[in-house]
Amino acid sequence: MVHDVLVVEDEEDIALPLMRTLEREGYQVTRVSGGAEAVSLAIGEGPAVVILDLGLPDMDGIDVCRQMRSGGYLGGIIMVTARAGELDRVVGLDVGADDYLAKPFGLAELLARVRALLRRSTVAPQDDTTVTTSSGLKIDAASRRVHLGEREIALTAKEFDVLAVLASNHDKVVPRETLMNQVWDQNWYGSTKTLDVTIGRLRSKLEAAEAGERVVAIRGVGFRLETGS
C-alpha cells in the first residue's frame, strides 16, 4: 500500500532531500511551501501523514495544525521546527500534532517516526472487537471509529488508540508505560508529555460530546476510563 505524505516546508535545502528520501522509501510525496495551501490539501486530500514546518512564510505552523484538525483532518501530523523549547512542544501537541521533531534532525530518525505513526494508524486489529460502554459509547477497532448513538466523535489516530486501550480496560488503571508502549512505540524516545496532551484532547472531545465517560488520572500510576459525570 502506497501512503501519501504531505511535506509543508518552505526551505528548499530541507524540503528536497526530505522528499527524495521519502520517495526512495516508496511514499507518494506532495510538497507545498505555504500554510494556507497545506490546510486545503490536508482537509481535501487526506494524506496519511503531514510533515509540517512551523516557520512558514504566510502562517505560523501552530495555526496550520489547528486549522487542519478543526477542518476534520485525522491523519498523522509531525511538526518540524527549530523551536526546541518545552513550551513549543506542548503547544504543538495541544493543537493536535502527534509528534514533534527539532531541527537539525537525521532523515533516518524522521523516517522512523513516520513509520511509527503509520503503524499505529493503519495496523489491522487483532480481531474485530467493538467495545460499547454502559453509557453507550461505541469504539469500533475494525473501522477505527467512535460513535455515541448515531453521532460520530472524530478522533485523531493517537486519540483513538489511547481510547481503545483505556476502553478495553474499562474501570481499570492503565499504567503510563503501557499506554506509551502500545500507542506510541516501545522505542519511543520523545517526551512522555505527548501522552498527557493527547489525554487532554481526548477528555475535551468526550466532554463536548457529552459521552458520559471520563478519563481519570491516577497520580504517579496512569489513567482509567470510567462512566460518570
CSV table of C-alpha atoms in Angstrom, one decimal:
chain,number,residue,atom,x,y,z
A,1,MET,CA,0.0,0.0,0.0
A,2,VAL,CA,1.4,3.4,-1.0
A,3,HIS,CA,1.0,6.1,1.6
A,4,ASP,CA,0.6,9.8,0.7
A,5,VAL,CA,2.8,12.2,2.6
A,6,LEU,CA,2.4,16.0,2.6
A,7,VAL,CA,5.6,17.9,3.2
A,8,VAL,CA,5.0,21.5,4.3
A,9,GLU,CA,8.4,23.2,4.1
A,10,ASP,CA,9.4,26.5,2.5
A,11,GLU,CA,13.2,25.9,2.7
A,12,GLU,CA,14.5,24.2,-0.5
A,13,ASP,CA,17.6,22.8,1.2
A,14,ILE,CA,15.5,21.0,3.7
A,15,ALA,CA,12.5,20.1,1.5
A,16,LEU,CA,14.3,18.5,-1.4
A,17,PRO,CA,16.5,15.9,0.5
A,18,LEU,CA,13.5,15.1,2.6
A,19,MET,CA,11.3,14.5,-0.4
A,20,ARG,CA,13.9,12.4,-2.2
A,21,THR,CA,14.3,10.2,0.9
A,22,LEU,CA,10.6,9.7,1.3
A,23,GLU,CA,10.2,8.8,-2.3
A,24,ARG,CA,13.0,6.3,-2.2
A,25,GLU,CA,11.1,4.7,0.7
A,26,GLY,CA,8.1,4.3,-1.5
A,27,TYR,CA,5.9,7.2,-0.3
A,28,GLN,CA,3.9,9.4,-2.6
A,29,VAL,CA,5.1,12.8,-1.7
A,30,THR,CA,3.4,16.2,-2.3
A,31,ARG,CA,5.2,19.4,-1.2
A,32,VAL,CA,3.9,22.9,-0.5
A,33,SER,CA,5.6,25.9,1.0
A,34,GLY,CA,2.6,27.8,2.4
A,35,GLY,CA,0.3,27.1,5.3
A,36,ALA,CA,-3.0,28.0,3.6
A,37,GLU,CA,-2.4,25.6,0.8
A,38,ALA,CA,-1.3,22.9,3.3
A,39,VAL,CA,-4.6,23.3,5.2
A,40,SER,CA,-6.6,23.0,2.0
A,41,LEU,CA,-4.7,19.9,0.8
A,42,ALA,CA,-4.8,18.1,4.1
A,43,ILE,CA,-8.5,18.6,4.5
A,44,GLY,CA,-9.3,17.9,0.9
A,45,GLU,CA,-6.9,15.1,0.0
A,46,GLY,CA,-6.4,13.4,3.4
A,47,PRO,CA,-2.7,12.4,3.2
A,48,ALA,CA,-1.7,9.7,5.7
A,49,VAL,CA,1.0,11.9,7.3
A,50,VAL,CA,1.7,15.6,7.2
A,51,ILE,CA,5.3,16.7,7.9
A,52,LEU,CA,4.8,20.3,9.0
A,53,ASP,CA,7.4,23.0,9.4
A,54,LEU,CA,6.4,25.7,12.0
A,55,GLY,CA,8.3,28.6,10.4
A,56,LEU,CA,6.2,29.2,7.3
A,57,PRO,CA,6.1,32.5,5.3
A,58,ASP,CA,2.3,33.0,5.4
A,59,MET,CA,1.1,31.3,8.6
A,60,ASP,CA,2.5,30.0,11.9
A,61,GLY,CA,2.7,26.2,11.8
A,62,ILE,CA,0.7,26.0,15.1
A,63,ASP,CA,-2.2,27.8,13.4
A,64,VAL,CA,-1.8,25.5,10.4
A,65,CYS,CA,-2.1,22.4,12.6
A,66,ARG,CA,-5.1,23.8,14.5
A,67,GLN,CA,-6.9,24.6,11.2
A,68,MET,CA,-6.2,21.1,9.8
A,69,ARG,CA,-7.7,19.5,12.9
A,70,SER,CA,-10.7,21.8,13.2
A,71,GLY,CA,-11.3,21.1,9.5
A,72,GLY,CA,-11.6,17.4,10.1
A,73,TYR,CA,-8.1,16.1,9.2
A,74,LEU,CA,-7.5,13.0,11.2
A,75,GLY,CA,-4.2,11.8,9.8
A,76,GLY,CA,-0.8,12.0,11.4
A,77,ILE,CA,1.0,15.3,11.9
A,78,ILE,CA,4.7,15.6,12.7
A,79,MET,CA,5.9,19.1,13.5
A,80,VAL,CA,9.4,20.0,12.4
A,81,THR,CA,10.9,23.2,13.8
A,82,ALA,CA,14.0,25.0,15.2
A,83,ARG,CA,11.9,25.9,18.3
A,84,ALA,CA,13.1,23.3,20.7
A,85,GLY,CA,11.6,24.6,23.9
A,86,GLU,CA,9.2,22.6,26.1
A,87,LEU,CA,6.5,25.2,25.8
A,88,ASP,CA,6.5,25.0,22.0
A,89,ARG,CA,6.3,21.2,22.1
A,90,VAL,CA,3.4,21.3,24.5
A,91,VAL,CA,1.5,23.9,22.4
A,92,GLY,CA,2.1,22.0,19.2
A,93,LEU,CA,0.8,18.7,20.7
A,94,ASP,CA,-2.1,20.5,22.3
A,95,VAL,CA,-3.4,21.8,18.9
A,96,GLY,CA,-3.3,18.3,17.5
A,97,ALA,CA,0.2,17.3,16.5
A,98,ASP,CA,1.1,13.6,17.0
A,99,ASP,CA,4.9,14.1,17.1
A,100,TYR,CA,7.5,16.8,17.3
A,101,LEU,CA,11.0,16.8,15.8
A,102,ALA,CA,13.5,19.6,16.4
A,103,LYS,CA,16.0,20.8,13.8
A,104,PRO,CA,18.6,19.7,13.0
A,105,PHE,CA,17.3,16.1,12.6
A,106,GLY,CA,18.5,13.0,10.9
A,107,LEU,CA,16.4,11.7,8.0
A,108,ALA,CA,16.6,8.2,9.4
A,109,GLU,CA,15.0,9.5,12.7
A,110,LEU,CA,12.2,11.2,10.8
A,111,LEU,CA,11.5,8.1,8.7
A,112,ALA,CA,11.3,6.0,11.9
A,113,ARG,CA,8.7,8.4,13.3
A,114,VAL,CA,6.7,8.4,10.0
A,115,ARG,CA,6.7,4.6,10.1
A,116,ALA,CA,5.6,4.6,13.7
A,117,LEU,CA,2.7,6.9,13.0
A,118,LEU,CA,1.6,4.8,10.1
A,119,ARG,CA,2.0,1.6,12.0
A,120,ARG,CA,-0.3,2.8,14.7
A,121,SER,CA,-2.9,4.3,12.4
A,122,THR,CA,-3.1,1.6,9.8
A,123,VAL,CA,-2.3,-1.7,11.6
A,124,ALA,CA,-5.1,-4.2,11.3
A,125,PRO,CA,-6.7,-5.0,14.6
A,126,GLN,CA,-6.1,-8.5,16.1
A,127,ASP,CA,-9.9,-9.0,15.9
A,128,ASP,CA,-13.0,-7.1,15.1
A,129,THR,CA,-13.6,-6.1,18.7
A,130,THR,CA,-16.2,-3.4,19.3
A,131,VAL,CA,-16.3,-2.1,22.9
A,132,THR,CA,-19.5,-0.5,24.0
A,133,THR,CA,-19.6,1.2,27.4
A,134,SER,CA,-22.6,1.3,29.7
A,135,SER,CA,-23.0,5.0,28.6
A,136,GLY,CA,-23.4,3.9,25.0
A,137,LEU,CA,-20.0,4.9,23.7
A,138,LYS,CA,-19.0,2.5,20.9
A,139,ILE,CA,-15.3,2.1,20.0
A,140,ASP,CA,-15.0,0.0,16.8
A,141,ALA,CA,-11.5,-1.4,16.4
A,142,ALA,CA,-12.1,-2.6,12.8
A,143,SER,CA,-13.3,0.7,11.4
A,144,ARG,CA,-11.3,2.8,13.9
A,145,ARG,CA,-14.4,4.9,14.6
A,146,VAL,CA,-16.1,6.1,17.7
A,147,HIS,CA,-19.9,6.7,18.0
A,148,LEU,CA,-22.3,7.9,20.7
A,149,GLY,CA,-25.6,6.7,19.4
A,150,GLU,CA,-25.8,7.9,15.8
A,151,ARG,CA,-23.2,10.6,16.2
A,152,GLU,CA,-19.6,10.0,15.4
A,153,ILE,CA,-16.9,11.5,17.6
A,154,ALA,CA,-13.9,12.4,15.4
A,155,LEU,CA,-10.6,11.4,16.9
A,156,THR,CA,-7.1,11.5,15.6
A,157,ALA,CA,-5.1,8.3,15.3
A,158,LYS,CA,-3.4,8.7,18.6
A,159,GLU,CA,-6.6,9.8,20.4
A,160,PHE,CA,-8.4,6.7,19.1
A,161,ASP,CA,-5.6,4.4,20.2
A,162,VAL,CA,-5.5,5.8,23.7
A,163,LEU,CA,-9.2,5.5,24.0
A,164,ALA,CA,-9.2,1.9,22.6
A,165,VAL,CA,-6.7,0.8,25.2
A,166,LEU,CA,-8.5,2.5,28.0
A,167,ALA,CA,-11.9,1.2,26.9
A,168,SER,CA,-10.6,-2.4,26.7
A,169,ASN,CA,-9.6,-2.0,30.3
A,170,HIS,CA,-12.7,-0.1,31.4
A,171,ASP,CA,-12.7,0.8,35.1
A,172,LYS,CA,-9.1,-0.4,35.4
A,173,VAL,CA,-5.9,1.7,35.8
A,174,VAL,CA,-3.7,1.5,32.7
A,175,PRO,CA,-0.1,2.4,33.6
A,176,ARG,CA,1.5,5.3,31.7
A,177,GLU,CA,4.2,2.9,30.4
A,178,THR,CA,1.6,0.6,29.0
A,179,LEU,CA,-0.1,3.4,27.1
A,180,MET,CA,3.3,4.7,25.8
A,181,ASN,CA,4.4,1.3,24.6
A,182,GLN,CA,1.1,0.4,23.0
A,183,VAL,CA,0.1,3.7,21.4
A,184,TRP,CA,3.5,5.2,20.5
A,185,ASP,CA,6.3,2.7,20.4
A,186,GLN,CA,8.4,0.6,22.8
A,187,ASN,CA,11.4,2.5,21.4
A,188,TRP,CA,9.8,5.9,21.7
A,189,TYR,CA,12.4,8.5,22.6
A,190,GLY,CA,10.4,11.7,22.7
A,191,SER,CA,8.8,13.3,25.8
A,192,THR,CA,6.0,11.5,27.6
A,193,LYS,CA,4.3,14.9,27.7
A,194,THR,CA,2.7,13.9,24.4
A,195,LEU,CA,0.6,11.3,26.3
A,196,ASP,CA,-0.7,14.0,28.7
A,197,VAL,CA,-1.6,16.3,25.9
A,198,THR,CA,-3.3,13.6,23.9
A,199,ILE,CA,-5.3,12.6,27.1
A,200,GLY,CA,-6.3,16.3,27.4
A,201,ARG,CA,-7.6,16.5,23.9
A,202,LEU,CA,-9.4,13.2,24.3
A,203,ARG,CA,-11.1,14.4,27.5
A,204,SER,CA,-12.2,17.6,25.8
A,205,LYS,CA,-13.8,15.7,22.9
A,206,LEU,CA,-15.6,13.3,25.2
A,207,GLU,CA,-16.9,16.1,27.3
A,208,ALA,CA,-18.0,18.1,24.3
A,209,ALA,CA,-19.9,15.1,23.0
A,210,GLU,CA,-21.5,14.5,26.5
A,211,ALA,CA,-20.3,10.9,26.2
A,212,GLY,CA,-20.8,10.0,29.8
A,213,GLU,CA,-17.2,8.7,30.0
A,214,ARG,CA,-14.3,10.4,31.7
A,215,VAL,CA,-10.6,9.8,31.7
A,216,VAL,CA,-9.3,9.9,35.3
A,217,ALA,CA,-5.6,10.4,36.1
A,218,ILE,CA,-4.2,8.3,38.9
A,219,ARG,CA,-1.3,10.3,40.1
A,220,GLY,CA,2.0,8.6,39.6
A,221,VAL,CA,0.4,5.5,38.0
A,222,GLY,CA,-1.6,6.0,34.9
A,223,PHE,CA,-5.2,6.6,33.7
A,224,ARG,CA,-8.6,5.0,34.0
A,225,LEU,CA,-11.7,5.3,31.8
A,226,GLU,CA,-14.9,5.2,33.8
A,227,THR,CA,-18.5,6.0,33.4
A,228,GLY,CA,-19.7,9.1,35.3
A,229,SER,CA,-20.1,12.8,35.2
